[in-house]
Amino acid sequence: MARESFAIGGVRIRAGTVRALELPITRLVTGADVTLPVRVVHGREDGPRVWIDAAIHGDEVAGVEVVRQVMAGLDPKTFRGTLVAVPIVNVLGFMTGDRYLPDRRDLNRSFPGSARGSLAGRIAHLFMREIVAGCDVGIDLHTGSDRRSNLPQVRADLDDPRTRELAAAFGAPVMLHARIRDGSLRHAAGEHGAKVLLYEGGENLRFDDYAVEAGVVGVRRVLAALGMTEPVAEAPVEPSLECRSSGWVRARRTGILHLDAHLGQKVSDGERLGTLFDSFGKTLRAVYSNRDGIVIGRTEAPLVNSGDAVVHIAS
């Protein structure tokens, strides 16, 4: 018996095919339509229903490239299950390189949204209705923000056994048990029963090769772990380092930062991570680690004010 077609956005997609479609969001003042781009791989055989998304924050572009590479390697005739890809969620922010929407709202604090709410709320509601409602598992792709770079990492509810299995399958250098933020896609989708992984890697407005590669391979590993594709042929990788908490080291003075700590570095409490100087090179203050752990994020901004976050350490 042929597999049933997949319904989304008022259309039905036959088994064994790939379909691109656009979901209406709003209109510009010029009258041009703004739509949510979606591409669906509806496999010939039964299997899980998974979504991958990127650019919920419009300046986080690396995930768009991750989605492109993942989709390019899939064949609907041998694929098992259904994959729904949304490479650009915050379309309006993406067009201008802006993290937020034109109304200055953070889309990832606007879920589950409302059909009659703000623009952010309406996009969130559309995403929940058309994407999340039809899927069992989600992979939400992000990068660092505001001139920060992140070590490839998966943030998830590691106390949930199935979610932890998928996080381990992703195989990022670190998997972090991260608290759920109200209004986030991960929170809203979890309330619907979906298992969600949030991937962080690289810097905003850049295609960091190390982060893109880790994201592509990680998504492929998850699809293989779910039985949707054949296992990824590659050399064995070290298991992800599991961390249960994280925190930022903050600058204690205003100055020009020379940061020695690099992503993935193991550090000890009290270890020097960098130094703050004035414009003539006078040392103002050293920056020290406040815990034992691994560096999962760092600022790339040389100019910092007292209180600015400079190094993110997980333990």
mmCIF file of N, CA and C in Angstrom, residues 142-223:
data_model
loop_
_atom_site.group_PDB
_atom_site.id
_atom_site.type_symbol
_atom_site.label_atom_id
_atom_site.label_comp_id
_atom_site.label_asym_id
_atom_site.label_seq_id
_atom_site.Cartn_x
_atom_site.Cartn_y
_atom_site.Cartn_z
ATOM 1 N N HIS A 142 21.022 27.600 15.576
ATOM 2 C CA HIS A 142 21.363 28.952 16.012
ATOM 3 C C HIS A 142 22.869 29.187 15.933
ATOM 4 N N THR A 143 23.269 30.455 16.090
ATOM 5 C CA THR A 143 24.676 30.829 16.227
ATOM 6 C C THR A 143 24.796 31.780 17.410
ATOM 7 N N GLY A 144 26.017 32.197 17.689
ATOM 8 C CA GLY A 144 26.217 33.238 18.683
ATOM 9 C C GLY A 144 25.610 34.545 18.191
ATOM 10 N N SER A 145 25.438 35.490 19.115
ATOM 11 C CA SER A 145 24.848 36.780 18.752
ATOM 12 C C SER A 145 25.749 37.911 19.237
ATOM 13 N N ASP A 146 25.552 39.085 18.670
ATOM 14 C CA ASP A 146 26.214 40.299 19.148
ATOM 15 C C ASP A 146 27.723 40.125 19.268
ATOM 16 N N ARG A 147 28.366 39.736 18.165
ATOM 17 C CA ARG A 147 29.825 39.575 18.093
ATOM 18 C C ARG A 147 30.346 38.538 19.082
ATOM 19 N N ARG A 148 29.568 37.459 19.242
ATOM 20 C CA ARG A 148 30.017 36.325 20.044
ATOM 21 C C ARG A 148 30.084 35.094 19.155
ATOM 22 N N SER A 149 31.061 34.233 19.417
ATOM 23 C CA SER A 149 31.155 32.969 18.692
ATOM 24 C C SER A 149 30.934 31.821 19.670
ATOM 25 N N ASN A 150 30.311 30.760 19.178
ATOM 26 C CA ASN A 150 29.985 29.609 20.018
ATOM 27 C C ASN A 150 30.659 28.346 19.515
ATOM 28 N N LEU A 151 31.153 27.544 20.445
ATOM 29 C CA LEU A 151 31.592 26.189 20.137
ATOM 30 C C LEU A 151 30.376 25.392 19.689
ATOM 31 N N PRO A 152 30.485 24.544 18.644
ATOM 32 C CA PRO A 152 29.346 23.689 18.301
ATOM 33 C C PRO A 152 28.859 22.909 19.526
ATOM 34 N N GLN A 153 27.571 23.025 19.800
ATOM 35 C CA GLN A 153 26.997 22.431 21.008
ATOM 36 C C GLN A 153 25.508 22.200 20.806
ATOM 37 N N VAL A 154 24.987 21.220 21.510
ATOM 38 C CA VAL A 154 23.549 20.967 21.524
ATOM 39 C C VAL A 154 23.029 21.299 22.911
ATOM 40 N N ARG A 155 21.969 22.108 22.946
ATOM 41 C CA ARG A 155 21.307 22.429 24.205
ATOM 42 C C ARG A 155 19.947 21.749 24.202
ATOM 43 N N ALA A 156 19.646 21.039 25.269
ATOM 44 C CA ALA A 156 18.421 20.232 25.286
ATOM 45 C C ALA A 156 18.099 19.818 26.712
ATOM 46 N N ASP A 157 16.927 19.220 26.863
ATOM 47 C CA ASP A 157 16.516 18.648 28.147
ATOM 48 C C ASP A 157 17.152 17.270 28.267
ATOM 49 N N LEU A 158 18.312 17.202 28.869
ATOM 50 C CA LEU A 158 19.042 15.937 28.959
ATOM 51 C C LEU A 158 18.471 15.016 30.028
ATOM 52 N N ASP A 159 17.490 15.491 30.784
ATOM 53 C CA ASP A 159 16.818 14.624 31.751
ATOM 54 C C ASP A 159 15.734 13.778 31.091
ATOM 55 N N ASP A 160 15.366 14.127 29.855
ATOM 56 C CA ASP A 160 14.421 13.313 29.092
ATOM 57 C C ASP A 160 15.219 12.268 28.312
ATOM 58 N N PRO A 161 15.021 10.976 28.580
ATOM 59 C CA PRO A 161 15.875 9.945 27.973
ATOM 60 C C PRO A 161 15.922 9.986 26.451
ATOM 61 N N ARG A 162 14.768 10.165 25.793
ATOM 62 C CA ARG A 162 14.763 10.153 24.328
ATOM 63 C C ARG A 162 15.487 11.368 23.766
ATOM 64 N N THR A 163 15.261 12.525 24.372
ATOM 65 C CA THR A 163 15.953 13.734 23.920
ATOM 66 C C THR A 163 17.451 13.593 24.118
ATOM 67 N N ARG A 164 17.846 13.008 25.238
ATOM 68 C CA ARG A 164 19.272 12.810 25.497
ATOM 69 C C ARG A 164 19.892 11.890 24.456
ATOM 70 N N GLU A 165 19.180 10.834 24.055
ATOM 71 C CA GLU A 165 19.674 9.926 23.011
ATOM 72 C C GLU A 165 19.935 10.676 21.715
ATOM 73 N N LEU A 166 19.009 11.549 21.346
ATOM 74 C CA LEU A 166 19.154 12.298 20.100
ATOM 75 C C LEU A 166 20.293 13.305 20.206
ATOM 76 N N ALA A 167 20.440 13.944 21.379
ATOM 77 C CA ALA A 167 21.538 14.887 21.578
ATOM 78 C C ALA A 167 22.881 14.172 21.465
ATOM 79 N N ALA A 168 22.972 12.984 22.053
ATOM 80 C CA ALA A 168 24.209 12.205 21.959
ATOM 81 C C ALA A 168 24.466 11.771 20.520
ATOM 82 N N ALA A 169 23.411 11.425 19.789
ATOM 83 C CA ALA A 169 23.562 11.025 18.385
ATOM 84 C C ALA A 169 24.085 12.180 17.543
ATOM 85 N N PHE A 170 23.678 13.403 17.846
ATOM 86 C CA PHE A 170 24.141 14.573 17.098
ATOM 87 C C PHE A 170 25.662 14.655 17.108
ATOM 88 N N GLY A 171 26.248 14.376 18.263
ATOM 89 C CA GLY A 171 27.700 14.266 18.339
ATOM 90 C C GLY A 171 28.466 15.564 18.350
ATOM 91 N N ALA A 172 27.858 16.661 18.807
ATOM 92 C CA ALA A 172 28.589 17.925 18.940
ATOM 93 C C ALA A 172 29.625 17.789 20.058
ATOM 94 N N PRO A 173 30.654 18.622 20.068
ATOM 95 C CA PRO A 173 31.649 18.522 21.145
ATOM 96 C C PRO A 173 31.054 18.589 22.545
ATOM 97 N N VAL A 174 29.980 19.381 22.709
ATOM 98 C CA VAL A 174 29.338 19.536 24.023
ATOM 99 C C VAL A 174 27.840 19.378 23.876
ATOM 100 N N MET A 175 27.208 18.688 24.842
ATOM 101 C CA MET A 175 25.750 18.734 24.966
ATOM 102 C C MET A 175 25.445 19.264 26.358
ATOM 103 N N LEU A 176 24.644 20.327 26.382
ATOM 104 C CA LEU A 176 24.405 21.089 27.603
ATOM 105 C C LEU A 176 22.951 20.960 28.030
ATOM 106 N N HIS A 177 22.757 20.576 29.284
ATOM 107 C CA HIS A 177 21.403 20.555 29.840
ATOM 108 C C HIS A 177 21.000 22.003 30.104
ATOM 109 N N ALA A 178 20.146 22.533 29.237
ATOM 110 C CA ALA A 178 19.819 23.955 29.279
ATOM 111 C C ALA A 178 18.389 24.155 29.742
ATOM 112 N N ARG A 179 18.212 25.132 30.620
ATOM 113 C CA ARG A 179 16.861 25.427 31.080
ATOM 114 C C ARG A 179 16.028 25.954 29.912
ATOM 115 N N ILE A 180 14.736 25.715 29.987
ATOM 116 C CA ILE A 180 13.833 26.121 28.914
ATOM 117 C C ILE A 180 13.353 27.537 29.180
ATOM 118 N N ARG A 181 13.468 28.389 28.161
ATOM 119 C CA ARG A 181 13.036 29.779 28.288
ATOM 120 C C ARG A 181 11.584 29.923 27.851
ATOM 121 N N ASP A 182 10.793 30.594 28.641
ATOM 122 C CA ASP A 182 9.411 30.862 28.273
ATOM 123 C C ASP A 182 9.367 31.621 26.951
ATOM 124 N N GLY A 183 8.454 31.223 26.092
ATOM 125 C CA GLY A 183 8.299 31.891 24.818
ATOM 126 C C GLY A 183 9.186 31.365 23.713
ATOM 127 N N SER A 184 10.092 30.443 24.026
ATOM 128 C CA SER A 184 10.994 29.901 23.008
ATOM 129 C C SER A 184 10.291 28.804 22.212
ATOM 130 N N LEU A 185 10.807 28.575 21.012
ATOM 131 C CA LEU A 185 10.291 27.473 20.188
ATOM 132 C C LEU A 185 10.463 26.151 20.916
ATOM 133 N N ARG A 186 11.600 25.965 21.563
ATOM 134 C CA ARG A 186 11.848 24.696 22.273
ATOM 135 C C ARG A 186 10.816 24.465 23.362
ATOM 136 N N HIS A 187 10.448 25.522 24.070
ATOM 137 C CA HIS A 187 9.440 25.400 25.120
ATOM 138 C C HIS A 187 8.073 25.059 24.536
ATOM 139 N N ALA A 188 7.644 25.842 23.544
ATOM 140 C CA ALA A 188 6.311 25.644 22.973
ATOM 141 C C ALA A 188 6.185 24.286 22.294
ATOM 142 N N ALA A 189 7.217 23.888 21.547
ATOM 143 C CA ALA A 189 7.163 22.591 20.864
ATOM 144 C C ALA A 189 7.180 21.443 21.865
ATOM 145 N N GLY A 190 7.937 21.608 22.954
ATOM 146 C CA GLY A 190 7.949 20.582 23.992
ATOM 147 C C GLY A 190 6.587 20.407 24.639
ATOM 148 N N GLU A 191 5.851 21.514 24.789
ATOM 149 C CA GLU A 191 4.492 21.435 25.332
ATOM 150 C C GLU A 191 3.571 20.638 24.406
ATOM 151 N N HIS A 192 3.911 20.600 23.111
ATOM 152 C CA HIS A 192 3.144 19.819 22.136
ATOM 153 C C HIS A 192 3.620 18.372 22.060
ATOM 154 N N GLY A 193 4.622 18.022 22.840
ATOM 155 C CA GLY A 193 5.111 16.650 22.865
ATOM 156 C C GLY A 193 6.286 16.367 21.953
ATOM 157 N N ALA A 194 6.815 17.381 21.272
ATOM 158 C CA ALA A 194 7.952 17.167 20.374
ATOM 159 C C ALA A 194 9.252 17.117 21.174
ATOM 160 N N LYS A 195 10.203 16.349 20.668
ATOM 161 C CA LYS A 195 11.553 16.314 21.218
ATOM 162 C C LYS A 195 12.390 17.306 20.415
ATOM 163 N N VAL A 196 13.029 18.264 21.094
ATOM 164 C CA VAL A 196 13.692 19.363 20.390
ATOM 165 C C VAL A 196 15.156 19.480 20.811
ATOM 166 N N LEU A 197 16.023 19.578 19.806
ATOM 167 C CA LEU A 197 17.426 19.881 20.010
ATOM 168 C C LEU A 197 17.694 21.294 19.512
ATOM 169 N N LEU A 198 18.401 22.090 20.299
ATOM 170 C CA LEU A 198 18.819 23.412 19.862
ATOM 171 C C LEU A 198 20.319 23.360 19.613
ATOM 172 N N TYR A 199 20.725 23.603 18.367
ATOM 173 C CA TYR A 199 22.134 23.594 18.014
ATOM 174 C C TYR A 199 22.669 25.018 17.996
ATOM 175 N N GLU A 200 23.804 25.221 18.645
ATOM 176 C CA GLU A 200 24.508 26.504 18.631
ATOM 177 C C GLU A 200 25.894 26.283 18.033
ATOM 178 N N GLY A 201 26.323 27.185 17.160
ATOM 179 C CA GLY A 201 27.669 27.082 16.629
ATOM 180 C C GLY A 201 28.020 28.266 15.752
ATOM 181 N N GLY A 202 29.206 28.843 15.979
ATOM 182 C CA GLY A 202 29.677 29.924 15.132
ATOM 183 C C GLY A 202 29.215 31.287 15.583
ATOM 184 N N GLU A 203 29.316 32.244 14.669
ATOM 185 C CA GLU A 203 29.058 33.651 14.946
ATOM 186 C C GLU A 203 27.968 34.158 14.013
ATOM 187 N N ASN A 204 27.247 35.185 14.417
ATOM 188 C CA ASN A 204 26.191 35.724 13.559
ATOM 189 C C ASN A 204 26.788 36.395 12.317
ATOM 190 N N LEU A 205 25.999 36.419 11.261
ATOM 191 C CA LEU A 205 26.360 37.063 9.991
ATOM 192 C C LEU A 205 27.587 36.445 9.319
ATOM 193 N N ARG A 206 27.938 35.210 9.677
ATOM 194 C CA ARG A 206 29.089 34.540 9.073
ATOM 195 C C ARG A 206 28.783 33.064 8.798
ATOM 196 N N PHE A 207 29.418 32.532 7.756
ATOM 197 C CA PHE A 207 29.436 31.095 7.516
ATOM 198 C C PHE A 207 30.739 30.548 8.112
ATOM 199 N N ASP A 208 30.753 30.295 9.420
ATOM 200 C CA ASP A 208 31.928 29.694 10.046
ATOM 201 C C ASP A 208 31.985 28.222 9.645
ATOM 202 N N ASP A 209 33.033 27.838 8.917
ATOM 203 C CA ASP A 209 33.086 26.483 8.359
ATOM 204 C C ASP A 209 33.002 25.408 9.431
ATOM 205 N N TYR A 210 33.689 25.620 10.562
ATOM 206 C CA TYR A 210 33.681 24.602 11.607
ATOM 207 C C TYR A 210 32.274 24.392 12.162
ATOM 208 N N ALA A 211 31.496 25.465 12.271
ATOM 209 C CA ALA A 211 30.146 25.368 12.817
ATOM 210 C C ALA A 211 29.180 24.781 11.796
ATOM 211 N N VAL A 212 29.331 25.174 10.532
ATOM 212 C CA VAL A 212 28.470 24.632 9.479
ATOM 213 C C VAL A 212 28.703 23.129 9.337
ATOM 214 N N GLU A 213 29.967 22.726 9.281
ATOM 215 C CA GLU A 213 30.280 21.303 9.116
ATOM 216 C C GLU A 213 29.737 20.473 10.277
ATOM 217 N N ALA A 214 29.952 20.958 11.509
ATOM 218 C CA ALA A 214 29.455 20.219 12.678
ATOM 219 C C ALA A 214 27.938 20.137 12.665
ATOM 220 N N GLY A 215 27.270 21.198 12.205
ATOM 221 C CA GLY A 215 25.814 21.186 12.130
ATOM 222 C C GLY A 215 25.298 20.209 11.093
ATOM 223 N N VAL A 216 25.913 20.212 9.914
ATOM 224 C CA VAL A 216 25.474 19.304 8.842
ATOM 225 C C VAL A 216 25.653 17.857 9.266
ATOM 226 N N VAL A 217 26.843 17.529 9.770
ATOM 227 C CA VAL A 217 27.105 16.151 10.177
ATOM 228 C C VAL A 217 26.202 15.748 11.336
ATOM 229 N N GLY A 218 25.976 16.678 12.273
ATOM 230 C CA GLY A 218 25.123 16.364 13.411
ATOM 231 C C GLY A 218 23.692 16.075 13.013
ATOM 232 N N VAL A 219 23.123 16.900 12.133
ATOM 233 C CA VAL A 219 21.753 16.647 11.668
ATOM 234 C C VAL A 219 21.678 15.306 10.944
ATOM 235 N N ARG A 220 22.671 15.021 10.112
ATOM 236 C CA ARG A 220 22.679 13.735 9.405
ATOM 237 C C ARG A 220 22.738 12.562 10.366
ATOM 238 N N ARG A 221 23.515 12.719 11.444
ATOM 239 C CA ARG A 221 23.589 11.644 12.448
ATOM 240 C C ARG A 221 22.233 11.422 13.117
ATOM 241 N N VAL A 222 21.527 12.511 13.412
ATOM 242 C CA VAL A 222 20.217 12.382 14.052
ATOM 243 C C VAL A 222 19.236 11.683 13.113
ATOM 244 N N LEU A 223 19.227 12.063 11.844
ATOM 245 C CA LEU A 223 18.332 11.417 10.881
ATOM 246 C C LEU A 223 18.639 9.927 10.783
#
